[in-house]
């Protein structure tokens, strides 16, 4: 992710086809050690491609993915006793929930972009 972020930063900075040196320089500027193998693979995969087209194609692929959240399970039929027996468990669940203590917000949420 760091390498991709550095690549995108280089593109936003006006370099339409960043090389490994540009990505390494961006990562070094924020104190992150660069992995030359991963950077070279990224550069070779994106060589000759417009990053906007790559992102657009990736977005359409993501839109077609199923991310779970299927339908809710059907309610079970009540056991002997009819409606009263089915309503009894619901009363137990109606306990008042105590409000959870609010946590202090961490501006960086515990991690940084290039950690």
Coordinates of N, CA and C in Angstrom, one line a residue:
X1 N 0.8 -1.2 0.0 CA 0.0 0.0 0.0 C 0.9 1.3 0.0
X2 N 2.0 1.2 0.7 CA 2.9 2.4 0.8 C 3.4 2.7 -0.6
X3 N 3.8 1.6 -1.3 CA 4.4 1.9 -2.6 C 3.3 2.4 -3.6
X4 N 2.1 1.9 -3.5 CA 1.0 2.4 -4.4 C 0.7 3.9 -4.0
X5 N 0.7 4.2 -2.7 CA 0.4 5.5 -2.3 C 1.5 6.5 -2.8
X6 N 2.7 6.1 -2.7 CA 3.8 6.9 -3.2 C 3.7 7.1 -4.7
X7 N 3.4 6.0 -5.4 CA 3.2 6.1 -6.9 C 2.1 7.1 -7.2
X8 N 1.0 7.0 -6.5 CA -0.1 7.9 -6.8 C 0.2 9.4 -6.4
X9 N 1.0 9.5 -5.4 CA 1.5 10.9 -5.0 C 2.4 11.5 -6.1
X10 N 3.2 10.6 -6.7 CA 4.1 11.1 -7.8 C 3.2 11.5 -9.0
X11 N 2.2 10.7 -9.3 CA 1.3 11.0 -10.4 C 0.6 12.3 -10.1
X12 N 0.1 12.5 -8.9 CA -0.6 13.8 -8.6 C 0.4 15.0 -8.6
X13 N 1.7 14.7 -8.4 CA 2.7 15.7 -8.5 C 3.1 16.1 -9.9
X14 N 2.5 15.4 -10.9 CA 2.8 15.7 -12.3 C 3.6 14.7 -13.0
X15 N 4.1 13.7 -12.4 CA 4.9 12.6 -13.0 C 3.9 11.5 -13.5
X16 N 3.6 11.5 -14.8 CA 2.6 10.6 -15.3 C 3.0 9.2 -15.3
X17 N 4.4 8.9 -15.3 CA 4.9 7.6 -15.3 C 6.1 7.5 -14.3
X18 N 5.8 7.4 -13.0 CA 6.9 7.4 -12.0 C 7.8 6.2 -12.1
X19 N 9.1 6.4 -11.9 CA 10.0 5.2 -11.9 C 10.3 4.8 -10.5
X20 N 11.1 3.8 -10.3 CA 11.4 3.3 -9.0 C 12.1 4.3 -8.1
X21 N 13.0 5.1 -8.8 CA 13.7 6.2 -8.0 C 12.7 7.2 -7.5
X22 N 11.7 7.6 -8.2 CA 10.8 8.6 -7.7 C 10.0 8.1 -6.5
X23 N 9.6 6.8 -6.6 CA 8.8 6.2 -5.5 C 9.7 6.1 -4.3
X24 N 10.9 5.6 -4.5 CA 11.9 5.5 -3.4 C 12.1 6.8 -2.7
X25 N 12.2 7.9 -3.5 CA 12.5 9.2 -3.0 C 11.3 9.7 -2.1
X26 N 10.1 9.4 -2.6 CA 8.9 9.8 -1.8 C 8.8 9.1 -0.5
X27 N 9.1 7.8 -0.5 CA 9.1 7.0 0.7 C 10.2 7.4 1.7
X28 N 11.4 7.7 1.1 CA 12.5 8.1 2.0 C 12.2 9.5 2.6
X29 N 11.4 10.3 2.0 CA 11.1 11.7 2.5 C 10.3 11.6 3.8
X30 N 9.6 10.5 4.0 CA 8.8 10.3 5.2 C 9.4 9.2 6.1
X31 N 10.6 8.8 5.8 CA 11.3 7.9 6.7 C 10.9 6.5 6.6
X32 N 10.5 6.0 5.4 CA 10.1 4.7 5.2 C 11.1 4.0 4.3
X33 N 11.6 2.8 4.7 CA 12.5 2.1 3.9 C 11.7 1.5 2.7
X34 N 12.3 1.6 1.5 CA 11.7 1.1 0.3 C 12.1 -0.3 0.0
X35 N 11.2 -1.1 -0.4 CA 11.4 -2.5 -0.8 C 11.6 -2.5 -2.4
X36 N 12.8 -2.6 -2.8 CA 13.1 -2.4 -4.2 C 12.3 -3.4 -5.1
X37 N 12.2 -4.7 -4.6 CA 11.5 -5.7 -5.4 C 10.1 -5.3 -5.6
X38 N 9.4 -4.9 -4.6 CA 8.0 -4.6 -4.7 C 7.8 -3.3 -5.6
X39 N 8.7 -2.4 -5.4 CA 8.6 -1.2 -6.2 C 8.8 -1.5 -7.7
X40 N 9.8 -2.3 -8.0 CA 10.1 -2.6 -9.4 C 8.9 -3.4 -10.0
X41 N 8.3 -4.3 -9.2 CA 7.1 -5.0 -9.7 C 6.0 -4.1 -10.0
X42 N 5.7 -3.1 -9.1 CA 4.7 -2.1 -9.3 C 4.9 -1.3 -10.6
X43 N 6.1 -0.8 -10.7 CA 6.5 0.0 -11.9 C 6.3 -0.8 -13.2
X44 N 6.8 -2.1 -13.1 CA 6.7 -2.9 -14.4 C 5.2 -3.2 -14.7
X45 N 4.4 -3.4 -13.7 CA 2.9 -3.7 -13.9 C 2.2 -2.5 -14.5
X46 N 2.6 -1.3 -14.1 CA 1.9 -0.1 -14.5 C 2.6 0.6 -15.7
X47 N 3.7 0.1 -16.2 CA 4.4 0.7 -17.3 C 3.5 0.8 -18.5
X48 N 3.4 2.0 -19.1 CA 2.6 2.2 -20.3 C 1.1 2.3 -20.1
X49 N 0.7 2.3 -18.8 CA -0.7 2.3 -18.5 C -1.1 3.7 -17.9
X50 N -2.2 4.2 -18.2 CA -2.7 5.4 -17.6 C -3.4 5.0 -16.2
X51 N -2.9 5.6 -15.2 CA -3.3 5.2 -13.8 C -4.8 5.5 -13.6
X52 N -5.4 6.5 -14.3 CA -6.8 6.7 -14.2 C -7.6 5.6 -14.8
X53 N -7.1 5.0 -15.9 CA -7.8 3.9 -16.6 C -7.7 2.7 -15.7
X54 N -6.6 2.5 -15.0 CA -6.4 1.3 -14.1 C -7.4 1.4 -13.0
X55 N -7.5 2.6 -12.4 CA -8.4 2.8 -11.3 C -9.8 2.6 -11.7
X56 N -10.2 3.1 -12.9 CA -11.6 3.0 -13.4 C -11.9 1.5 -13.6
X57 N -11.0 0.7 -14.2 CA -11.3 -0.7 -14.4 C -11.4 -1.4 -13.1
X58 N -10.5 -1.1 -12.1 CA -10.6 -1.7 -10.8 C -11.9 -1.4 -10.1
X59 N -12.4 -0.1 -10.2 CA -13.6 0.3 -9.6 C -14.8 -0.6 -10.1
X60 N -14.8 -0.8 -11.4 CA -15.9 -1.6 -12.0 C -15.8 -3.0 -11.5
X61 N -14.6 -3.6 -11.3 CA -14.5 -4.9 -10.8 C -14.9 -5.0 -9.3
X62 N -14.6 -4.0 -8.5 CA -15.0 -3.9 -7.1 C -16.6 -3.8 -7.0
X63 N -17.2 -3.1 -7.9 CA -18.6 -2.9 -7.9 C -19.3 -4.2 -8.1
X64 N -18.7 -5.1 -8.9 CA -19.4 -6.4 -9.2 C -19.2 -7.4 -8.1
X65 N -18.4 -7.2 -7.1 CA -18.1 -8.1 -6.1 C -19.3 -8.2 -5.1
X66 N -19.5 -9.4 -4.6 CA -20.5 -9.5 -3.5 C -19.7 -9.4 -2.2
X67 N -20.2 -8.6 -1.3 CA -19.5 -8.4 -0.1 C -20.2 -8.9 1.1
X68 N -21.0 -10.0 0.9 CA -21.7 -10.6 2.0 C -23.0 -9.9 2.3
X69 N -23.4 -10.0 3.6 CA -24.6 -9.3 4.0 C -25.8 -9.9 3.4
X70 N -25.8 -11.2 3.2 CA -27.0 -11.8 2.6 C -28.3 -11.5 3.3
X71 N -29.3 -12.1 2.9 CA -30.6 -11.9 3.6 C -30.6 -12.4 5.0
X72 N -31.5 -11.8 5.8 CA -31.7 -12.3 7.2 C -32.3 -13.6 7.2
X73 N -31.9 -14.5 8.2 CA -32.5 -15.8 8.3 C -34.0 -15.7 8.6
X74 N -34.8 -16.6 8.1 CA -36.2 -16.6 8.4 C -36.4 -16.9 9.9
X75 N -37.5 -16.4 10.4 CA -37.8 -16.6 11.8 C -38.3 -18.0 12.0
X76 N -37.8 -18.6 13.1 CA -38.2 -20.0 13.4 C -39.7 -20.0 13.8
X77 N -40.3 -21.1 13.5 CA -41.7 -21.3 14.0 C -41.7 -21.4 15.5
X78 N -42.7 -20.8 16.1 CA -42.8 -20.9 17.6 C -43.0 -22.4 18.0
X79 N -42.4 -22.7 19.1 CA -42.6 -24.0 19.7 C -44.0 -24.1 20.4
X80 N -44.2 -25.2 21.1 CA -45.5 -25.4 21.7 C -45.7 -24.2 22.7
X81 N -46.9 -23.8 22.8 CA -47.2 -22.6 23.7 C -47.6 -21.4 22.9
X82 N -47.4 -21.5 21.6 CA -47.9 -20.4 20.7 C -47.1 -19.1 20.9
X83 N -47.9 -18.0 20.8 CA -47.3 -16.6 20.9 C -46.7 -16.3 22.2
X84 N -47.3 -16.8 23.3 CA -46.7 -16.5 24.6 C -45.3 -17.0 24.8
X85 N -45.1 -18.2 24.3 CA -43.7 -18.8 24.5 C -42.7 -18.1 23.6
X86 N -43.2 -17.6 22.4 CA -42.3 -16.8 21.5 C -42.0 -15.5 22.1
X87 N -42.9 -14.9 22.8 CA -42.7 -13.5 23.3 C -41.9 -13.5 24.6
X88 N -41.8 -14.6 25.3 CA -41.0 -14.7 26.6 C -39.5 -14.4 26.3
X89 N -38.9 -14.9 25.4 CA -37.5 -14.6 25.2 C -37.2 -13.1 24.8
X90 N -38.2 -12.5 24.1 CA -38.0 -11.2 23.7 C -38.0 -10.2 25.0
X91 N -38.7 -10.6 26.0 CA -38.7 -9.7 27.2 C -37.3 -9.8 27.9
X92 N -36.6 -10.9 27.8 CA -35.3 -10.9 28.4 C -34.3 -10.0 27.6
X93 N -34.5 -9.9 26.3 CA -33.6 -9.1 25.5 C -33.8 -7.6 25.7
X94 N -34.9 -7.2 26.3 CA -35.3 -5.8 26.4 C -34.5 -5.1 27.6
X95 N -33.5 -5.7 28.1 CA -32.8 -5.1 29.2 C -32.2 -3.8 28.7
X96 N -32.1 -2.8 29.6 CA -31.6 -1.5 29.2 C -30.1 -1.7 29.0
X97 N -29.7 -1.2 27.9 CA -28.2 -1.2 27.6 C -27.6 0.0 28.2
X98 N -26.5 -0.2 28.9 CA -25.9 1.0 29.5 C -25.0 1.6 28.4
X99 N -25.0 2.9 28.3 CA -24.3 3.6 27.3 C -22.8 3.3 27.5
X100 N -22.1 3.0 26.4 CA -20.7 2.7 26.4 C -20.0 4.0 26.6
X101 N -18.9 4.0 27.4 CA -18.2 5.2 27.6 C -17.5 5.7 26.3
X102 N -17.6 6.9 26.0 CA -17.0 7.4 24.8 C -15.5 7.4 24.9
X103 N -14.9 6.9 23.8 CA -13.5 6.9 23.8 C -13.0 8.2 23.2
X104 N -11.8 8.6 23.7 CA -11.2 9.9 23.1 C -10.8 9.6 21.7
X105 N -11.0 10.6 20.9 CA -10.7 10.4 19.5 C -9.2 10.5 19.3
X106 N -8.6 9.6 18.5 CA -7.2 9.7 18.2 C -7.1 10.2 16.8
X107 N -6.5 11.3 16.6 CA -6.5 12.0 15.3 C -5.9 11.1 14.2
X108 N -4.9 10.2 14.6 CA -4.3 9.4 13.6 C -4.9 8.0 13.6
X109 N -5.8 7.7 14.5 CA -6.5 6.4 14.7 C -5.5 5.3 14.9
X110 N -4.4 5.6 15.5 CA -3.4 4.6 15.9 C -2.5 4.2 14.8
X111 N -2.5 4.8 13.7 CA -1.6 4.4 12.6 C -1.4 5.5 11.6
X112 N -0.3 5.5 10.9 CA 0.0 6.6 10.0 C 0.0 6.0 8.6
X113 N 0.0 6.8 7.6 CA -0.1 6.4 6.2 C 1.1 5.6 5.8
X114 N 2.3 5.9 6.3 CA 3.5 5.2 5.9 C 4.1 4.4 7.1
X115 N 3.4 4.0 8.0 CA 3.9 3.2 9.1 C 4.2 1.8 8.7

